[in-house]
Short mmCIF file of C-alpha atoms and ligand atoms in Angstrom, two decimals:
data_model
loop_
_atom_site.label_atom_id
_atom_site.label_comp_id
_atom_site.label_asym_id
_atom_site.label_seq_id
_atom_site.Cartn_x
_atom_site.Cartn_y
_atom_site.Cartn_z
CA MET Y 23 -32.94 -64.78 -62.14
CA ALA Y 24 -31.78 -68.18 -61.02
CA PHE Y 25 -29.50 -71.06 -58.83
CA LEU Y 26 -27.56 -73.20 -60.35
CA PHE Y 27 -26.26 -75.99 -58.83
CA ASN Y 28 -22.95 -77.70 -59.64
CA SER Y 29 -22.69 -80.78 -57.61
CA ASP Y 30 -23.26 -83.80 -57.75
CA ALA Y 31 -27.13 -85.24 -59.79
CA GLU Y 32 -28.28 -87.50 -56.71
CA ARG Y 33 -27.57 -83.90 -54.18
CA ALA Y 34 -29.27 -81.85 -57.45
CA LYS Y 35 -32.06 -83.77 -57.09
CA VAL Y 36 -32.92 -82.92 -52.91
CA PHE Y 37 -31.98 -79.75 -53.70
CA ALA Y 38 -34.54 -79.57 -56.73
CA ASN Y 39 -37.01 -80.64 -54.41
CA ALA Y 40 -36.37 -78.90 -51.33
CA PHE Y 41 -36.29 -75.12 -53.97
CA ALA Y 42 -39.34 -75.79 -55.12
CA HIS Y 43 -40.93 -76.45 -51.94
CA ALA Y 44 -39.31 -73.43 -50.14
CA LEU Y 45 -38.51 -71.07 -53.19
CA PRO Y 46 -40.81 -72.11 -55.94
CA HIS Y 47 -40.81 -68.55 -57.77
CA GLN Y 48 -36.56 -69.31 -58.20
CA ARG Y 49 -35.35 -71.36 -61.59
CA PHE Y 50 -33.25 -73.76 -60.60
CA LEU Y 51 -30.54 -75.16 -62.82
CA THR Y 52 -27.79 -77.53 -62.92
CA PRO Y 53 -24.95 -77.72 -65.34
CA ALA Y 54 -26.41 -80.29 -67.60
CA GLU Y 55 -28.97 -77.71 -68.95
CA ALA Y 56 -28.57 -75.03 -71.25
CA PHE Y 57 -28.66 -71.60 -69.43
CA ASP Y 58 -27.38 -68.29 -69.49
CA PRO Y 59 -24.32 -67.86 -67.64
CA ALA Y 60 -25.70 -63.81 -67.16
CA ASP Y 61 -28.86 -65.47 -65.31
CA VAL Y 62 -27.56 -67.15 -62.45
CA ARG Y 63 -27.43 -65.16 -59.31
CA TYR Y 64 -27.03 -67.62 -56.31
CA LEU Y 65 -24.44 -70.82 -57.73
CA LEU Y 66 -23.51 -73.85 -55.41
CA THR Y 67 -20.30 -75.27 -56.41
CA TRP Y 68 -17.20 -76.27 -54.68
CA THR Y 69 -14.79 -73.98 -57.20
CA VAL Y 70 -15.05 -71.23 -59.18
CA PRO Y 71 -16.13 -72.32 -62.73
CA ASP Y 72 -13.24 -71.21 -65.11
CA ASP Y 73 -16.12 -68.74 -67.59
CA ILE Y 74 -17.10 -67.06 -63.80
CA GLU Y 75 -16.52 -63.24 -66.11
CA ARG Y 76 -19.65 -64.95 -67.29
CA TYR Y 77 -22.07 -65.04 -64.65
CA ALA Y 78 -22.07 -60.96 -65.06
CA ASN Y 79 -24.70 -60.85 -62.56
CA LEU Y 80 -23.49 -63.41 -59.84
CA GLU Y 81 -24.25 -62.22 -56.09
CA VAL Y 82 -23.37 -65.17 -54.00
CA LEU Y 83 -20.80 -68.28 -54.52
CA PHE Y 84 -22.20 -70.94 -51.44
CA SER Y 85 -19.26 -73.29 -51.27
CA ILE Y 86 -20.68 -76.94 -50.76
CA GLY Y 87 -17.97 -77.28 -48.10
CA ALA Y 88 -17.45 -75.68 -44.77
CA GLY Y 89 -13.99 -74.93 -45.81
CA VAL Y 90 -13.28 -72.88 -49.45
CA ASP Y 91 -9.40 -73.13 -49.36
CA GLN Y 92 -10.03 -74.75 -52.65
CA ILE Y 93 -11.34 -71.14 -53.84
CA GLU Y 94 -8.29 -68.90 -55.22
CA PRO Y 95 -9.43 -65.71 -53.72
CA ALA Y 96 -7.95 -64.23 -56.98
CA SER Y 97 -10.26 -66.09 -58.82
CA LEU Y 98 -13.65 -64.72 -58.10
CA PRO Y 99 -14.74 -61.10 -58.26
CA PRO Y 100 -14.60 -58.84 -54.61
CA ASN Y 101 -18.15 -57.80 -55.61
CA ILE Y 102 -19.51 -62.04 -54.97
CA LYS Y 103 -20.49 -63.26 -51.38
CA LEU Y 104 -18.27 -65.86 -51.10
CA VAL Y 105 -20.55 -68.73 -47.78
CA ARG Y 106 -18.89 -71.60 -46.47
CA MET Y 107 -21.99 -74.02 -45.84
CA VAL Y 108 -22.54 -74.10 -42.30
CA GLU Y 109 -25.57 -76.37 -41.90
CA ASP Y 110 -26.15 -79.63 -39.14
CA GLY Y 111 -25.33 -82.64 -40.72
CA ILE Y 112 -22.25 -81.01 -41.15
CA VAL Y 113 -21.98 -80.24 -37.72
CA ARG Y 114 -23.40 -83.63 -36.55
CA MET Y 115 -20.72 -85.57 -38.49
CA MET Y 116 -18.00 -83.38 -37.36
CA GLN Y 117 -19.30 -83.84 -33.48
CA GLU Y 118 -19.54 -87.89 -34.30
CA TYR Y 119 -16.18 -88.34 -35.60
CA VAL Y 120 -13.93 -86.45 -33.51
CA THR Y 121 -15.81 -87.74 -30.17
CA LEU Y 122 -14.79 -91.31 -32.04
CA ALA Y 123 -11.37 -90.18 -32.72
CA VAL Y 124 -10.43 -88.74 -28.68
CA LEU Y 125 -11.94 -91.90 -27.63
CA ALA Y 126 -9.84 -94.00 -29.34
CA LEU Y 127 -6.72 -92.23 -28.37
CA HIS Y 128 -7.32 -91.48 -25.24
CA ARG Y 129 -8.43 -95.42 -24.41
CA ASP Y 130 -5.37 -96.36 -27.22
CA LEU Y 131 -7.18 -97.99 -29.61
CA PRO Y 132 -4.24 -97.34 -31.88
CA GLY Y 133 -2.69 -100.02 -29.00
CA TYR Y 134 -5.34 -102.25 -28.56
CA LEU Y 135 -5.24 -102.86 -32.94
CA SER Y 136 -1.30 -103.62 -32.78
CA GLN Y 137 -1.62 -106.42 -29.99
CA GLN Y 138 -5.11 -107.82 -31.56
CA ALA Y 139 -2.52 -107.79 -35.14
CA GLY Y 140 -0.19 -109.92 -32.73
CA GLY Y 141 -2.13 -111.59 -31.12
CA VAL Y 142 -1.45 -110.26 -27.69
CA TRP Y 143 -3.28 -109.92 -24.64
CA GLY Y 144 -2.08 -107.18 -22.63
CA VAL Y 145 -3.89 -104.50 -20.31
CA ARG Y 146 -2.65 -101.21 -21.92
CA PRO Y 147 -3.04 -98.04 -18.92
CA VAL Y 148 -5.35 -95.69 -19.17
CA ARG Y 149 -5.55 -91.82 -17.58
CA GLN Y 150 -9.57 -91.19 -15.80
CA ALA Y 151 -10.91 -88.40 -18.42
CA PRO Y 152 -10.94 -85.58 -15.75
CA ASP Y 153 -7.24 -86.19 -15.83
CA CYS Y 154 -7.29 -86.25 -19.94
CA GLN Y 155 -6.41 -82.59 -21.33
CA VAL Y 156 -8.31 -82.71 -24.97
CA SER Y 157 -7.63 -78.58 -26.63
CA VAL Y 158 -9.04 -78.41 -30.19
CA LEU Y 159 -7.10 -75.68 -32.26
CA GLY Y 160 -9.70 -73.64 -33.71
CA LEU Y 161 -13.44 -72.66 -31.64
CA GLY Y 162 -15.43 -72.03 -34.53
CA VAL Y 163 -18.54 -73.30 -35.75
CA LEU Y 164 -17.38 -77.18 -35.55
CA ALA Y 165 -15.16 -76.96 -32.91
CA THR Y 166 -17.54 -75.30 -30.73
CA ALA Y 167 -19.97 -78.37 -31.89
CA VAL Y 168 -17.56 -80.49 -31.13
CA LEU Y 169 -16.15 -79.26 -27.94
CA ASP Y 170 -19.66 -79.31 -26.09
CA ARG Y 171 -20.27 -82.54 -27.14
CA LEU Y 172 -17.07 -83.46 -25.70
CA GLU Y 173 -18.65 -82.29 -22.42
CA PRO Y 174 -20.13 -85.14 -20.48
CA PHE Y 175 -17.22 -87.75 -20.97
CA GLY Y 176 -15.21 -85.09 -18.40
CA PHE Y 177 -12.62 -84.56 -20.82
CA ILE Y 178 -10.56 -81.28 -19.54
CA ARG Y 179 -12.06 -79.21 -22.40
CA GLN Y 180 -9.70 -75.93 -24.37
CA GLY Y 181 -9.59 -74.51 -27.78
CA TRP Y 182 -7.25 -71.67 -29.63
CA SER Y 183 -8.64 -69.01 -31.78
CA ARG Y 184 -7.23 -65.96 -33.75
CA SER Y 185 -9.66 -63.65 -31.18
CA ALA Y 186 -10.56 -64.10 -27.81
CA ARG Y 187 -13.45 -65.86 -27.20
CA ASP Y 188 -15.13 -66.51 -23.91
CA ILE Y 189 -17.28 -70.85 -23.79
CA ALA Y 190 -18.59 -71.60 -20.75
CA GLY Y 191 -16.74 -74.44 -19.33
CA VAL Y 192 -13.65 -74.74 -21.90
CA ASN Y 193 -10.75 -72.70 -21.24
CA CYS Y 194 -9.91 -70.46 -24.47
CA PHE Y 195 -6.43 -69.51 -25.77
CA ASN Y 196 -5.75 -67.30 -27.98
CA GLY Y 197 -3.35 -65.99 -30.81
CA PRO Y 198 0.51 -67.56 -31.23
CA GLU Y 199 1.46 -66.53 -27.98
CA GLN Y 200 -1.00 -67.94 -26.02
CA LEU Y 201 -0.69 -71.15 -28.42
CA THR Y 202 2.75 -72.83 -26.34
CA GLN Y 203 1.22 -72.56 -23.28
CA LEU Y 204 -2.09 -74.49 -24.78
CA LEU Y 205 -0.09 -77.01 -26.15
CA ALA Y 206 2.36 -77.79 -22.92
CA GLN Y 207 -1.49 -78.90 -21.01
CA THR Y 208 -2.93 -80.55 -23.88
CA ASP Y 209 -3.13 -84.37 -23.86
CA ILE Y 210 -5.17 -84.72 -26.88
CA LEU Y 211 -4.36 -82.02 -29.72
CA VAL Y 212 -7.72 -82.24 -32.42
CA CYS Y 213 -6.91 -79.59 -35.57
CA LEU Y 214 -10.32 -77.97 -36.70
CA LEU Y 215 -8.56 -75.10 -38.57
CA PRO Y 216 -8.87 -73.36 -41.65
CA LEU Y 217 -6.54 -73.23 -44.01
CA THR Y 218 -5.30 -70.11 -44.55
CA SER Y 219 -1.36 -68.96 -44.92
CA GLU Y 220 -0.53 -68.35 -41.15
CA THR Y 221 -2.29 -72.29 -40.70
CA ARG Y 222 -0.58 -74.25 -43.74
CA GLY Y 223 1.93 -76.58 -41.91
CA ILE Y 224 1.27 -76.09 -38.17
CA LEU Y 225 0.93 -79.67 -37.13
CA ASN Y 226 5.22 -79.43 -36.96
CA VAL Y 227 8.65 -80.45 -35.53
CA GLU Y 228 8.28 -77.35 -33.50
CA LEU Y 229 4.60 -77.57 -32.45
CA PHE Y 230 4.94 -81.62 -31.44
CA SER Y 231 7.94 -80.92 -29.16
CA ARG Y 232 6.01 -78.63 -27.14
CA LEU Y 233 3.25 -80.80 -26.88
CA PRO Y 234 3.40 -83.38 -23.76
CA ARG Y 235 5.68 -86.57 -24.06
CA GLY Y 236 2.86 -89.17 -25.36
CA ALA Y 237 0.56 -86.99 -26.45
CA GLY Y 238 -2.07 -87.87 -29.09
CA LEU Y 239 -3.49 -85.89 -32.50
CA VAL Y 240 -6.36 -86.08 -33.86
CA HIS Y 241 -5.88 -84.26 -38.14
CA VAL Y 242 -9.50 -82.95 -39.07
CA GLY Y 243 -8.58 -79.85 -40.27
CA ARG Y 244 -6.74 -79.53 -43.65
CA GLY Y 245 -4.29 -81.73 -44.89
CA PRO Y 246 -1.13 -79.13 -45.76
CA GLN Y 247 -1.87 -77.85 -42.46
CA LEU Y 248 0.36 -81.36 -41.33
CA ASP Y 249 3.81 -82.16 -42.24
CA HIS Y 250 3.37 -85.53 -42.34
CA ASP Y 251 7.58 -86.77 -41.93
CA ALA Y 252 7.27 -84.75 -38.47
CA LEU Y 253 4.33 -86.77 -37.50
CA ILE Y 254 6.13 -90.13 -38.51
CA GLY Y 255 9.30 -88.57 -36.72
CA ALA Y 256 6.53 -87.62 -33.31
CA LEU Y 257 5.01 -91.12 -33.13
CA ASP Y 258 8.80 -92.77 -33.32
CA SER Y 259 10.18 -91.25 -31.16
CA GLY Y 260 7.65 -91.53 -28.39
CA GLN Y 261 6.73 -88.07 -28.62
CA LEU Y 262 3.64 -88.68 -29.78
CA ALA Y 263 1.66 -91.97 -28.66
CA GLY Y 264 -1.27 -92.47 -31.43
CA ALA Y 265 -2.67 -89.75 -34.32
CA VAL Y 266 -5.87 -90.04 -36.23
CA ILE Y 267 -5.41 -88.67 -39.32
CA ASP Y 268 -8.96 -88.07 -41.81
CA VAL Y 269 -6.94 -85.68 -44.15
CA THR Y 270 -3.26 -85.68 -45.66
CA ASP Y 271 -1.94 -83.79 -48.56
CA PRO Y 272 -2.04 -85.62 -51.30
CA GLU Y 273 -5.00 -87.19 -51.60
CA PRO Y 274 -6.05 -89.68 -52.00
CA LEU Y 275 -3.02 -90.48 -49.68
CA PRO Y 276 -0.85 -92.91 -51.87
CA ALA Y 277 -0.91 -96.34 -51.16
CA ASP Y 278 2.83 -97.08 -50.84
CA HIS Y 279 2.21 -94.18 -47.67
CA GLU Y 280 4.24 -94.79 -44.41
CA LEU Y 281 1.13 -93.68 -42.85
CA TRP Y 282 -1.17 -96.00 -44.04
CA ARG Y 283 1.03 -98.15 -42.08
CA HIS Y 284 1.74 -96.91 -39.20
CA PRO Y 285 1.26 -98.99 -36.09
CA LYS Y 286 -0.14 -95.81 -33.88
CA VAL Y 287 -1.67 -94.34 -36.89
CA ILE Y 288 -5.56 -94.98 -37.41
CA VAL Y 289 -6.18 -93.12 -40.71
CA THR Y 290 -9.57 -92.33 -42.89
CA PRO Y 291 -10.48 -90.70 -46.26
CA HIS Y 292 -11.60 -87.96 -45.93
CA ILE Y 293 -15.00 -88.26 -44.11
CA ALA Y 294 -14.66 -86.95 -40.51
CA SER Y 295 -18.17 -84.85 -42.10
CA VAL Y 296 -19.30 -84.53 -45.27
CA THR Y 297 -22.25 -82.20 -46.53
CA GLN Y 298 -26.35 -83.99 -46.28
CA PRO Y 299 -28.26 -82.44 -48.98
CA GLN Y 300 -31.23 -82.14 -46.67
CA THR Y 301 -30.05 -80.11 -44.28
CA ALA Y 302 -27.89 -77.98 -46.75
CA ALA Y 303 -30.72 -77.25 -49.02
CA ARG Y 304 -32.36 -75.85 -45.85
CA ALA Y 305 -29.21 -73.37 -44.74
CA VAL Y 306 -28.78 -72.36 -48.44
CA ILE Y 307 -32.23 -71.57 -48.84
CA ASP Y 308 -31.98 -69.72 -44.99
CA ASN Y 309 -29.30 -68.04 -46.59
CA ILE Y 310 -31.11 -66.78 -49.28
CA GLY Y 311 -33.89 -65.26 -47.52
CA ARG Y 312 -31.10 -63.23 -44.76
CA HIS Y 313 -29.39 -61.87 -48.45
CA GLU Y 314 -32.95 -60.61 -50.21
CA ALA Y 315 -33.86 -59.02 -46.72
CA GLY Y 316 -30.33 -57.37 -46.65
CA LEU Y 317 -28.95 -59.59 -43.55
CA ALA Y 318 -25.09 -61.02 -44.26
CA PRO Y 319 -25.56 -64.80 -44.85
CA LEU Y 320 -24.44 -67.03 -42.00
CA GLY Y 321 -20.69 -68.27 -43.25
CA LEU Y 322 -20.07 -65.84 -44.85
CA VAL Y 323 -16.49 -65.35 -46.03
CA ASP Y 324 -14.56 -62.91 -44.83
CA ARG Y 325 -12.06 -62.74 -47.96
CA ASP Y 326 -8.90 -61.09 -46.02
CA ARG Y 327 -8.71 -63.22 -43.17
CA GLY Y 328 -8.94 -66.79 -45.53
CA TYR Y 329 -12.05 -67.86 -43.44
P1 NDP Z 2 -14.92 -70.95 -38.83
O1 NDP Z 2 -14.60 -70.46 -40.05
O2 NDP Z 2 -16.40 -71.55 -38.39
O3 NDP Z 2 -13.84 -71.40 -37.74
C1 NDP Z 2 -12.36 -71.45 -38.19
C2 NDP Z 2 -11.80 -71.58 -36.29
O4 NDP Z 2 -10.16 -71.32 -36.76
C3 NDP Z 2 -11.80 -70.29 -35.67
O5 NDP Z 2 -12.46 -70.20 -34.18
C4 NDP Z 2 -10.90 -69.05 -35.99
O6 NDP Z 2 -10.45 -68.20 -35.80
C5 NDP Z 2 -10.10 -70.09 -36.08
N1 NDP Z 2 -8.92 -69.81 -36.85
C6 NDP Z 2 -8.80 -69.64 -38.00
N2 NDP Z 2 -7.14 -69.11 -38.24
C7 NDP Z 2 -6.81 -68.84 -36.88
C8 NDP Z 2 -5.38 -68.81 -36.62
N3 NDP Z 2 -4.38 -68.30 -37.30
N4 NDP Z 2 -4.88 -68.95 -35.05
C9 NDP Z 2 -6.16 -69.69 -34.50
N5 NDP Z 2 -6.84 -70.06 -34.86
C10 NDP Z 2 -7.29 -69.90 -35.91
O7 NDP Z 2 -14.92 -72.44 -39.81
P2 NDP Z 2 -15.57 -74.81 -39.29
O8 NDP Z 2 -15.76 -74.94 -38.11
O9 NDP Z 2 -16.74 -74.32 -40.73
O10 NDP Z 2 -14.78 -75.24 -40.06
C11 NDP Z 2 -12.89 -75.24 -40.15
C12 NDP Z 2 -12.49 -76.03 -40.91
O11 NDP Z 2 -12.82 -77.40 -41.06
C13 NDP Z 2 -12.83 -75.84 -42.04
O12 NDP Z 2 -12.47 -74.99 -42.86
C14 NDP Z 2 -12.59 -77.15 -42.51
O13 NDP Z 2 -11.87 -76.94 -43.47
C15 NDP Z 2 -12.36 -78.27 -41.88
N6 NDP Z 2 -13.36 -79.11 -42.04
C16 NDP Z 2 -13.31 -80.83 -42.52
C17 NDP Z 2 -13.85 -81.46 -42.51
C18 NDP Z 2 -13.74 -82.97 -42.64
O14 NDP Z 2 -14.41 -84.07 -43.23
N7 NDP Z 2 -12.45 -83.35 -42.71
C19 NDP Z 2 -15.12 -81.65 -42.60
C20 NDP Z 2 -15.73 -79.60 -42.92
C21 NDP Z 2 -14.45 -78.91 -42.27
P3 NDP Z 2 -11.39 -66.50 -35.18
O15 NDP Z 2 -12.90 -67.27 -33.74
O16 NDP Z 2 -10.87 -66.10 -34.09
O17 NDP Z 2 -12.16 -66.49 -35.94
C1 OXD Z 3 -15.84 -79.59 -46.07
C2 OXD Z 3 -15.00 -81.01 -45.92
O1 OXD Z 3 -15.04 -78.10 -46.35
O2 OXD Z 3 -15.53 -81.58 -46.17
O3 OXD Z 3 -16.70 -79.75 -45.93
O4 OXD Z 3 -13.90 -80.69 -46.04
#
């Protein structure tokens, strides 16, 4: 039985090397080789292959990314475990990016960049960190790591999840009823939610109106969670003071899209966090070990919940 690596050639080299050391008896395949799909027990991929029904003995599909919204649930037979990527490299990069973005909004970097473009030397007001409420939508692997990394700055840290959570030093909210309460006490909102039918379009006119005037937005979840027109309206009216946007719909963001040139927006091309081959190979190898020992892999997706 074999492991099929369906991603780029550069990462394949790193994975092949890690597998040769850690799982020497595991056949390691890439799509460039001739193989019988019925031999594949594990598949690492971004999307489900069109001929998935030929993979008759597939047990686990590993997503190359932390998100699994690109995988159409109906396209994957229910007996196959779907596992999202949980690995140290992704976590570290997300911690860096969100810290960068929160600090950029906290210290009004978009405002200073606009001033720089106009040659304006001017001091802008700043709220002290212990008076600044940073709220993360999502309290999963990435969000909790981000909140942890923000701790030394002294922000008031808060988060929102579906189920009730208890995290030391973080004000935790859950469920639709408590979202309004959280938003009312948020200065910088970070979206780190998976894309599901419940979170699609969640960053909309109504949500922005529930934030205090002048709040900031960091969006690192998925593009379809954000209503672009609502964002631009909220920025233009002053309801939002600034935004750092890493994910858009569509991607790439069209070159003529208003967001690229909006003076209160910093756009990056979905690079907040990227699967790192060394650490990802380790995580997948560990998960194969867990699966073969009869344990649930880390990052096992609940197909009903969608994440
Ligand atoms: P997890 O599955 O670990 O966490 C998801 C969190 O979202 C959980 O806390 C969950 O609540 C919460 N959640 C889900 N649905 C709802 C809802 N309807 N209402 C309230 N809370 C909800 O995911 P990760 O932290 O690993 O990743 C999060 C997302 O980040 C990914 O799905 C992906 O879209 C995005 N991402 C973006 C990257 C980028 O470069 N921009 C890179 C990597 C990931 P509960 O705890 O109750 O289950
Ligand atoms: C991911 C991503 O889901 O890169 O890993 O967005």
